XYZ file of C-alpha atoms in Angstrom:
692
model
C 317.281 113.835 116.528
C 318.916 116.765 118.296
C 315.980 118.615 119.842
C 317.638 120.955 122.321
C 318.608 123.800 120.021
C 319.101 126.379 122.777
C 321.851 124.294 124.364
C 324.127 124.010 121.305
C 327.242 125.972 120.500
C 327.701 127.354 117.026
C 330.549 125.872 115.009
C 331.801 128.441 112.517
C 334.294 127.379 109.901
C 335.405 124.463 112.055
C 336.186 126.616 115.080
C 333.873 126.304 118.048
C 332.481 129.237 120.042
C 333.303 127.579 123.357
C 331.138 129.586 125.745
C 330.633 126.629 128.061
C 331.263 128.490 131.293
C 327.677 129.773 131.478
C 324.220 128.415 130.802
C 323.598 130.546 127.697
C 324.763 129.013 124.403
C 324.400 129.985 120.775
C 322.019 128.103 118.491
C 322.942 126.067 115.474
C 320.426 125.022 112.838
C 320.084 121.719 110.995
C 323.101 119.827 112.354
C 324.254 116.599 110.746
C 324.387 113.429 112.870
C 327.300 112.810 115.199
C 330.028 110.505 113.985
C 333.377 109.230 115.170
C 336.558 109.742 113.185
C 340.276 109.212 113.849
C 342.661 112.134 114.265
C 345.923 111.726 112.346
C 348.046 113.427 115.012
C 351.763 113.653 114.266
C 352.554 113.012 117.914
C 350.511 111.178 120.586
C 350.967 110.208 124.217
C 352.046 106.610 124.832
C 349.188 104.094 125.060
C 347.547 104.061 128.482
C 344.358 103.672 130.472
C 342.912 105.451 133.510
C 344.373 108.828 132.528
C 342.667 112.084 133.563
C 341.562 114.549 130.892
C 339.647 117.854 130.734
C 339.173 120.816 128.383
C 340.878 124.132 129.205
C 338.382 126.592 127.680
C 340.561 129.596 128.583
C 343.517 128.392 126.486
C 341.482 126.230 124.039
C 343.441 123.095 124.829
C 342.542 119.591 125.990
C 344.759 118.568 128.913
C 345.746 114.966 129.742
C 347.706 113.700 132.737
C 348.897 110.346 134.026
C 347.417 106.886 133.625
C 348.956 103.448 133.484
C 350.736 101.391 130.832
C 350.446 97.744 129.864
C 353.681 97.113 131.806
C 352.055 98.464 134.997
C 353.994 101.733 134.820
C 352.241 104.839 136.119
C 352.736 108.006 134.083
C 353.435 111.518 135.386
C 353.453 113.250 131.998
C 351.295 116.225 130.967
C 349.998 116.477 127.402
C 347.874 119.035 125.554
C 345.816 118.540 122.393
C 345.342 121.596 120.171
C 342.794 120.006 117.823
C 345.446 118.737 115.414
C 348.188 117.089 117.418
C 349.422 116.368 120.944
C 352.187 118.365 122.604
C 353.973 117.120 125.719
C 354.511 119.818 128.335
C 357.465 119.869 130.691
C 356.409 121.856 133.767
C 358.815 122.590 136.587
C 356.438 121.004 139.079
C 354.224 118.008 138.487
C 352.084 115.524 140.395
C 353.698 112.143 140.990
C 353.007 109.303 138.574
C 349.336 108.490 139.078
C 346.773 106.078 137.768
C 343.032 106.853 137.882
C 343.016 110.435 139.215
C 339.997 112.667 138.547
C 340.209 116.009 136.732
C 337.906 118.927 135.832
C 338.481 122.467 134.531
C 337.511 125.419 136.726
C 336.646 128.046 134.093
C 336.117 130.791 136.677
C 339.730 130.519 137.856
C 341.136 129.152 134.539
C 342.832 126.122 136.104
C 342.489 122.392 135.621
C 341.997 120.705 138.993
C 343.198 117.149 139.590
C 342.439 115.065 142.669
C 343.414 111.654 144.006
C 344.556 108.615 142.057
C 347.074 105.993 143.059
C 350.861 106.052 143.037
C 352.895 102.872 142.803
C 352.505 102.413 146.544
C 349.564 104.397 147.954
C 346.262 106.132 147.316
C 346.533 109.895 146.887
C 344.538 112.668 148.564
C 346.401 115.512 146.805
C 344.753 118.393 144.979
C 346.817 119.757 142.071
C 346.058 122.693 139.751
C 347.346 123.239 136.187
C 347.393 126.813 134.892
C 348.771 126.028 131.442
C 352.399 126.355 132.488
C 352.889 124.645 135.801
C 351.280 122.350 138.363
C 350.652 123.667 141.898
C 349.953 121.454 144.910
C 347.163 122.865 147.071
C 346.795 122.043 150.759
C 343.628 122.248 152.869
C 342.554 121.740 156.461
C 339.798 119.425 155.216
C 339.673 117.477 151.967
C 338.333 114.194 150.602
C 340.113 111.080 151.797
C 342.730 109.449 149.572
C 341.186 107.428 146.744
C 341.276 106.438 143.092
C 338.519 105.999 140.492
C 336.490 108.927 141.797
C 334.726 111.175 139.296
C 334.619 114.992 139.035
C 332.776 117.653 137.017
C 332.694 121.458 137.108
C 329.369 123.177 137.818
C 329.951 126.441 135.902
C 326.736 128.093 137.125
C 327.762 127.726 140.765
C 331.543 127.878 140.304
C 332.075 124.551 142.073
C 333.884 121.341 141.205
C 331.808 118.340 142.303
C 333.461 115.066 143.338
C 331.702 111.773 144.037
C 332.753 108.333 145.217
C 335.870 106.353 144.449
C 337.696 103.573 146.229
C 340.348 103.324 148.940
C 339.999 99.564 149.189
C 336.330 100.106 150.045
C 333.701 101.783 147.896
C 333.004 105.412 148.812
C 329.726 107.306 148.462
C 330.588 110.822 149.636
C 329.877 114.049 147.752
C 332.341 116.964 147.915
C 332.491 120.439 146.369
C 335.604 122.559 145.728
C 335.363 126.330 145.176
C 339.081 127.005 144.673
C 339.548 127.939 148.322
C 338.329 124.902 150.264
C 336.766 121.475 149.953
C 333.310 121.064 151.550
C 331.678 117.726 152.228
C 328.025 117.885 151.233
C 325.204 116.178 153.149
C 322.438 115.443 150.637
C 319.226 113.781 151.804
C 319.544 111.206 149.034
C 322.622 110.033 147.155
C 323.810 107.266 144.853
C 325.089 104.102 146.474
C 328.794 104.005 147.266
C 330.839 103.132 144.182
C 333.967 103.717 142.154
C 334.659 103.776 138.383
C 331.602 105.963 137.619
C 331.506 108.889 135.179
C 330.089 112.422 135.538
C 329.614 115.510 133.383
C 328.000 118.913 133.808
C 325.186 120.024 131.478
C 325.038 123.868 131.373
C 321.564 123.790 129.833
C 320.186 121.662 132.644
C 322.352 123.361 135.282
C 323.053 119.953 136.822
C 325.848 117.414 137.140
C 324.888 114.001 135.725
C 326.327 110.703 137.028
C 325.956 107.272 135.446
C 327.039 103.781 136.405
C 330.192 102.634 138.121
C 330.871 99.543 140.137
C 330.599 98.356 143.728
C 330.574 95.036 145.553
C 327.289 94.170 143.823
C 328.823 94.506 140.337
C 328.443 96.981 137.512
C 325.805 99.689 137.945
C 323.407 101.237 135.428
C 321.693 104.031 137.360
C 321.365 107.694 136.368
C 321.573 110.550 138.917
C 321.615 114.356 138.765
C 323.163 116.759 141.311
C 321.631 120.244 141.661
C 323.999 121.593 144.293
C 321.883 120.431 147.224
C 320.644 116.939 146.522
C 320.932 113.954 144.220
C 317.884 112.872 142.191
C 317.674 109.454 140.546
C 316.167 108.991 137.099
C 314.848 105.686 135.754
C 314.664 106.127 131.981
C 314.045 103.330 129.517
C 315.962 102.509 127.467
C 319.236 103.161 129.231
C 322.878 102.237 128.664
C 323.735 98.809 130.011
C 325.343 98.701 133.471
C 329.039 99.542 133.187
C 332.190 100.969 134.741
C 335.311 102.726 133.432
C 333.246 104.599 130.831
C 333.530 108.262 129.767
C 331.077 111.178 129.848
C 331.366 114.753 128.591
C 329.037 117.567 127.543
C 328.875 117.982 123.758
C 328.054 121.612 122.833
C 327.302 120.572 119.226
C 324.131 118.763 120.244
C 323.577 120.334 123.660
C 323.655 116.992 125.438
C 325.885 114.867 127.619
C 327.532 112.026 125.709
C 328.498 108.664 127.221
C 330.963 106.341 125.504
C 332.163 102.748 125.956
C 333.180 101.146 129.269
C 333.264 97.694 130.815
C 329.610 96.656 130.498
C 327.319 93.720 131.203
C 324.111 92.748 129.398
C 322.422 89.432 128.563
C 324.946 87.274 126.671
C 327.541 90.063 126.491
C 330.221 91.192 128.914
C 333.323 93.369 128.932
C 334.478 96.448 127.016
C 332.018 97.942 124.534
C 331.995 100.859 122.072
C 328.448 102.233 122.135
C 327.634 105.962 122.242
C 324.657 107.468 124.113
C 323.178 110.949 124.683
C 321.382 112.240 127.810
C 318.871 115.089 127.360
C 317.844 115.493 130.987
C 315.050 112.935 130.823
C 316.018 110.151 128.406
C 318.999 108.250 127.095
C 319.207 107.838 123.298
C 321.745 105.613 121.599
C 323.783 107.193 118.765
C 324.267 104.778 115.879
C 327.422 106.343 114.441
C 328.739 105.249 111.044
C 332.168 104.633 112.589
C 333.039 103.726 116.142
C 336.366 103.287 117.917
C 337.348 99.808 119.012
C 335.579 98.480 122.095
C 337.413 99.588 125.207
C 337.249 100.717 128.834
C 339.361 103.043 130.960
C 339.677 105.660 128.203
C 339.555 109.446 128.728
C 337.175 111.842 126.930
C 336.674 115.624 126.953
C 335.814 118.562 124.695
C 338.546 119.647 122.270
C 339.508 122.893 120.473
C 337.493 121.837 117.392
C 334.271 121.935 119.373
C 334.118 118.146 119.210
C 334.634 115.498 121.834
C 338.034 113.841 121.804
C 338.730 110.383 123.206
C 342.125 108.872 123.979
C 343.459 105.568 125.243
C 341.830 102.743 127.162
C 342.276 99.001 126.755
C 340.403 95.971 125.451
C 340.227 94.524 128.968
C 342.159 91.373 128.142
C 345.350 90.087 129.746
C 347.923 91.005 128.516
C 345.536 92.819 126.158
C 345.786 95.862 123.914
C 346.366 99.363 125.303
C 345.228 102.016 122.837
C 347.012 105.199 121.762
C 344.516 106.335 119.119
C 342.962 109.799 119.195
C 339.317 109.787 118.094
C 336.894 112.691 117.667
C 333.099 112.649 117.904
C 331.430 115.465 116.051
C 329.273 116.770 113.251
C 330.299 116.691 109.610
C 332.662 113.721 109.957
C 332.211 111.719 106.744
C 332.635 107.964 106.546
C 333.515 106.075 103.333
C 330.939 103.469 102.351
C 333.439 100.631 102.691
C 332.362 97.028 102.479
C 330.160 96.017 105.403
C 329.800 92.314 106.143
C 328.085 90.263 108.798
C 329.720 87.588 110.880
C 326.874 85.110 111.532
C 326.444 81.421 112.340
C 325.157 79.327 109.446
C 322.176 77.815 111.253
C 320.174 77.548 114.470
C 318.121 74.540 115.626
C 315.337 74.851 118.209
C 314.680 71.142 118.772
C 311.148 69.942 119.506
C 308.383 72.340 120.578
C 304.669 71.655 121.049
C 302.465 72.945 118.259
C 301.087 76.341 119.296
C 303.673 76.792 122.057
C 306.595 79.231 121.866
C 310.154 78.171 122.539
C 312.612 79.953 124.767
C 314.357 82.722 122.861
C 317.586 81.964 121.063
C 320.039 84.731 120.274
C 322.695 85.568 117.725
C 325.674 87.887 118.195
C 325.741 90.145 115.146
C 329.161 91.598 114.278
C 329.848 93.972 111.417
C 333.127 92.397 110.356
C 333.452 94.532 107.222
C 335.035 97.907 106.553
C 332.004 100.194 106.365
C 328.744 101.007 108.122
C 325.993 98.456 107.637
C 322.405 99.550 106.936
C 319.973 96.657 107.288
C 316.504 95.528 108.226
C 315.795 92.242 109.991
C 313.020 89.797 109.123
C 312.119 86.143 109.570
C 310.399 83.475 107.517
C 308.495 80.372 108.594
C 307.343 79.772 112.156
C 310.041 82.028 113.602
C 309.818 85.595 114.915
C 312.186 88.197 116.358
C 311.253 88.887 119.980
C 313.679 91.757 120.616
C 316.958 93.161 119.347
C 319.668 95.624 120.300
C 320.592 96.112 116.625
C 319.926 99.361 114.763
C 317.464 99.408 111.886
C 318.101 101.359 108.702
C 318.689 104.310 108.379
C 320.681 103.873 111.605
C 323.973 102.110 110.797
C 325.893 99.394 112.574
C 329.475 100.628 112.427
C 332.329 98.410 111.316
C 333.604 96.565 114.354
C 330.360 97.137 116.272
C 328.115 94.331 117.469
C 324.547 93.802 118.624
C 322.169 90.991 119.624
C 319.025 89.583 118.028
C 316.642 87.398 120.075
C 314.156 85.196 118.251
C 311.833 82.274 119.006
C 310.046 79.320 117.365
C 306.250 78.844 117.438
C 305.341 75.786 115.318
C 302.009 75.977 113.551
C 301.989 72.288 112.540
C 303.668 69.023 113.462
C 306.898 67.888 111.808
C 310.007 69.650 110.538
C 309.633 73.407 110.238
C 312.124 75.533 108.352
C 312.725 79.264 108.099
C 315.357 81.979 108.114
C 316.548 85.013 110.024
C 317.281 87.495 107.245
C 319.417 90.664 107.254
C 318.663 92.779 104.198
C 320.665 95.872 103.212
C 324.019 97.038 101.888
C 325.560 93.583 102.243
C 327.246 91.367 99.668
C 324.416 90.025 97.524
C 321.937 92.312 99.291
C 321.279 90.022 102.245
C 322.680 87.443 104.643
C 320.685 84.897 106.593
C 320.738 82.183 109.217
C 318.917 78.925 108.434
C 316.423 78.103 111.190
C 314.924 74.701 112.004
C 312.634 73.238 114.605
C 310.271 70.304 115.008
C 306.618 70.811 115.853
C 305.136 68.028 117.955
C 301.488 67.355 118.699
C 301.134 67.651 122.462
C 299.559 64.834 124.494
C 296.410 66.030 126.315
C 297.281 66.940 129.883
C 296.097 69.338 132.558
C 297.156 71.254 135.646
C 295.238 71.538 138.916
C 295.184 74.099 141.720
C 293.042 75.240 144.651
C 291.898 78.807 145.271
C 292.298 79.487 148.092
C 294.611 76.660 149.110
C 294.237 77.418 152.841
C 290.839 77.391 154.566
C 289.498 77.155 158.111
C 286.438 75.373 159.462
C 284.785 75.492 162.881
C 283.771 72.220 164.532
C 280.279 71.273 163.450
C 280.403 73.278 160.191
C 281.690 73.209 156.603
C 283.953 75.311 154.413
C 284.533 75.429 150.671
C 287.214 76.181 148.091
C 287.468 76.133 144.298
C 289.379 73.387 142.519
C 290.638 74.794 139.220
C 291.862 72.799 136.241
C 293.671 74.095 133.174
C 293.786 72.216 129.891
C 297.107 71.507 128.204
C 296.515 70.737 124.524
C 293.117 69.200 123.735
C 290.831 69.239 126.813
C 289.891 65.810 128.208
C 287.826 64.548 131.155
C 289.399 64.898 134.586
C 288.173 62.630 137.412
C 288.574 64.192 140.860
C 288.887 62.666 144.329
C 289.801 63.969 147.788
C 291.835 62.317 150.552
C 292.121 63.694 154.113
C 295.160 63.342 156.336
C 294.971 62.733 159.243
C 291.480 61.281 159.424
C 288.720 63.315 161.071
C 287.326 65.519 158.306
C 284.834 64.776 155.573
C 285.902 66.064 152.156
C 283.959 65.808 148.888
C 284.294 67.344 145.436
C 281.359 68.295 143.267
C 281.219 67.548 140.455
C 283.598 64.615 140.575
C 284.307 64.840 136.844
C 285.047 68.013 134.849
C 286.388 68.816 131.434
C 290.004 70.006 131.683
C 289.705 73.729 132.173
C 286.586 73.310 134.329
C 285.841 74.049 137.997
C 284.822 71.839 140.902
C 283.982 72.724 144.503
C 285.736 71.067 147.440
C 283.530 70.840 150.540
C 285.224 70.164 153.879
C 283.134 69.367 156.970
C 284.253 68.999 160.570
C 282.111 67.249 163.162
C 281.791 68.425 166.717
C 284.084 65.593 167.684
C 286.794 66.537 165.184
C 289.947 67.493 167.066
C 291.119 71.070 166.502
C 294.309 71.297 164.456
C 295.674 71.331 160.910
C 294.606 68.808 158.294
C 295.567 68.327 154.654
C 293.081 67.520 151.937
C 294.815 66.206 148.814
C 292.656 66.619 145.713
C 293.802 64.410 142.844
C 292.762 64.701 139.225
C 293.242 61.930 136.672
C 293.063 62.306 132.895
C 294.072 59.153 131.084
C 297.645 58.326 132.065
C 298.203 61.708 133.701
C 297.540 62.351 137.367
C 298.154 65.616 139.249
C 297.312 66.720 142.775
C 296.912 69.899 144.754
C 296.947 70.252 148.545
C 294.502 72.261 150.634
C 295.499 73.089 154.210
C 292.501 73.038 156.569
C 292.615 74.579 160.040
C 289.899 73.158 162.353
C 289.026 75.483 165.216
C 287.163 74.826 168.458
C 283.478 75.622 168.471
C 282.426 77.467 171.591
C 278.947 78.672 172.440
C 277.536 80.838 169.687
C 275.178 83.757 170.406
C 274.890 82.851 174.089
C 273.562 86.333 174.855
C 271.059 86.303 171.941
C 272.292 89.761 171.017
C 271.963 88.982 167.326
C 268.247 89.550 167.892
C 267.468 86.047 166.679
C 268.264 82.401 167.478
C 271.465 82.173 165.393
C 273.573 79.242 166.636
C 270.656 77.531 168.400
C 268.456 74.619 167.372
C 264.864 75.175 168.446
C 261.685 73.081 168.767
C 258.140 74.027 169.715
C 257.340 77.654 170.425
C 260.560 79.701 170.652
C 261.432 83.329 170.138
C 263.757 86.126 171.204
C 262.362 88.178 174.069
C 263.299 91.671 175.115
C 263.188 91.035 178.884
C 266.918 90.276 179.105
C 269.236 89.523 181.976
C 271.800 91.792 180.258
C 271.928 93.459 176.920
C 268.775 93.721 174.824
C 267.605 90.167 174.211
C 267.071 86.759 175.808
C 266.018 83.391 174.411
C 262.377 82.421 175.049
C 260.736 78.959 175.169
C 256.968 78.686 175.460
C 254.538 81.622 175.334
C 252.828 83.880 177.856
C 249.847 84.196 175.509
C 248.868 80.595 174.861
C 249.490 77.095 176.122
C 252.054 74.864 174.351
C 253.674 71.518 174.938
C 257.456 71.090 174.839
C 259.670 73.938 173.585
C 263.473 73.807 173.563
C 266.684 75.577 172.647
C 269.799 73.422 172.117
C 273.384 73.943 170.993
C 276.302 71.593 170.500
C 279.764 72.881 171.376
C 283.210 71.625 172.302
C 284.489 71.813 175.833
C 288.048 73.177 175.970
C 290.804 70.732 176.823
C 291.194 72.565 180.117
C 287.582 71.894 181.065
C 286.193 75.055 182.617
C 282.638 75.889 183.636
C 279.319 76.537 181.955
C 277.315 79.533 183.201
C 273.784 80.548 182.265
C 270.843 82.530 183.693
C 267.151 81.619 183.521
C 263.801 83.077 184.541
C 260.707 80.852 184.436
C 257.050 82.029 184.511
C 255.148 78.992 185.759
C 251.663 79.575 187.345
C 251.072 75.782 187.654
C 252.755 73.100 189.756
C 256.064 71.392 188.927
C 254.309 68.070 188.332
C 252.457 69.682 185.396
C 254.709 72.443 184.004
C 258.449 72.861 184.438
C 261.795 74.068 183.104
C 264.853 71.761 183.003
C 268.402 71.754 181.575
C 270.439 68.746 180.394
C 273.935 68.141 178.978
C 274.523 65.159 176.662
C 278.055 63.867 175.976
C 278.590 63.457 172.212
C 280.622 60.242 172.178
C 278.765 58.165 174.792
C 275.322 59.759 174.643
C 275.243 59.952 178.452
C 272.942 62.766 179.606
C 273.457 64.769 182.794
C 270.785 66.985 184.368
C 272.216 70.453 185.071
C 268.932 71.900 186.341
C 266.246 69.661 187.815
C 262.651 70.504 186.828
C 261.596 73.789 188.354
C 258.307 75.731 188.322
C 258.514 79.273 189.683
C 256.913 82.674 189.282
C 259.276 84.804 191.332
C 259.987 87.013 188.310
C 263.717 86.942 189.130
C 266.781 85.614 187.297
C 268.577 82.511 188.570
C 272.211 81.768 187.866
C 273.442 78.209 187.219
C 277.139 77.190 187.152
C 278.126 73.694 185.959
C 281.622 72.186 186.202
C 282.719 70.769 182.832
C 286.029 69.178 183.841
C 284.697 65.674 183.189
C 283.848 66.724 179.615
C 287.235 68.306 178.815
C 288.023 67.994 175.105
C 284.619 66.450 174.303
C 281.643 67.593 172.256
C 278.448 68.110 174.276
C 274.896 69.228 173.579
C 273.247 71.694 175.935
C 269.405 71.598 175.938
C 267.034 74.063 177.630
C 263.496 72.564 177.829
C 260.261 74.332 178.771
C 257.354 71.866 179.382
C 253.749 73.113 179.299
C 250.858 70.683 179.929
C 248.776 72.523 177.383
C 246.225 73.928 179.830
C 245.138 77.247 178.328
C 244.406 78.610 181.806
C 248.086 78.620 182.878
C 250.571 78.961 179.989
C 254.234 78.508 181.061
C 257.333 80.022 179.439
C 261.012 80.460 180.312
C 263.731 82.967 179.399
C 267.457 82.088 179.218
C 270.364 84.493 178.765
C 274.137 84.994 179.065
C 275.057 81.399 178.278
C 278.868 81.209 178.244
C 281.977 79.213 179.099
C 284.390 80.436 181.733
């Protein structure tokens, strides 16, 4: 459990070798698990929360200052714990009564350093030092701004106290270091978000300051950061303590790890003060399931003590008026716990209602409280159609301490119709050996149903073409037959599904076609499936785009986009580029050969431009080349180029005004006519057909 042997301090005869000022520590073999235990001190400070506490390793004393009472009184008293009892000190000089200051021990200079807090009327920006006899107020040209709920730790390798965050009415996110002479504001490239109520501790084995949690305007925080003297690095371990504020952290030399305890936390179905204990090893958080735990609290103080253990004092239960604690508790090795009489506080039963056979219900949860007087060692199991999905409870041999609580989440998956019964069972050192919760649910046979979707649900189609998408169905319960249909809105598209009937869970294809006369724009195709009494629909958005002239320069090297008749080809005697369209043949006589293409004229009209070159050795009454334009709606045909027969071997440009066809679909036809006389074959080339 405790794998970092080189970072432990030896505990000899109950007295710790407290060499925590450096990174080298003595090893200890075969430690026993950590446990909490009360200290029967003959004298204790009055109950309080938000006190500051640190360990004076030079004098082997734990020092406590300030805090607030349940009657809203701020304390200005100084106390020291010698490992057995508390002794109140009466220095000649003292800080004013403060709540929520921060404190850390500078082992290089043998002084406890306190900063900030709040008096009865204002935030403090004072730096005070305790040398074991008296408090001294230090003054500096530059120092952190006044604040409370900041957090501090001493980096013993670098001889610097590190301060982060706090609040002065607004959350702060600044990092400062104090070397005993001056405060220096650090400028790291990355840093935790501004916050107050966080906790920090220095790990001499890691050589880094570790920060966890806190609170800002977004609520409680659960992030882990380490400071190396230059920059902050965030860690994202799993598991991790729940987000919290007003918790405590300190380095425990017995296990060579930083320990986190309690705080005001939030987790699913739980909120407020808690009493869990965690360890940080530089990479992972591990929860300590101690046999005893102090009462749930927040705002307590915790530090190392002269026994080589961690000591915790004070805090409150977070209620109003609430309980303010004055107990002194130690966390350490070799603390024995009587067996006691553990007992569970559980509800008698849980009902899940009706759930489809084969389906799984939403998780229910139970708050498990050890309401007995000793640690509980249990295992958790279920019977019937019920199963635990997750739990925050420890499993034997890890104990659930008296007064501690955890959560169990479980769900219902009926295997048959009708009433289904089972139990959530806790087995262990409980009265009678076990306790259980009676579980009940009703399995119901689901009515066949289905869901429907389109993939993709957005497609585009060019005028005069088609596009496709998959229509997917998913069976719910027993698959049935789903009849499919498609409806277009607004009208103008043609939409069909194939097949029109599928088994639920099957696939159909939606085909959407747009004519040349279909107006550009957005259309919706609603595909509806019907299975018995159930009907579901899915929408497909269709964007229809204008079809212009395709491959007007024939640079594809073929007749893509054109409809041809007779003898046609792609020639290499081009007006521009590499290719031109060819009708007829120079090698043999033909009859009629044509190239045609239907396109949409833009709403702004524009002009049609093309180039032609005809090779006609006959007369125009026998062989010729002509060009026509037919309007799609009326069928009216206009001659753009009257019949021509020429053998000038030059290109001719034709420009036609299309304003009268604006927004209409038209068909452009190039026609080469040959009378079939083998003595004078005629052919024509066209190229660079485009709209301008």
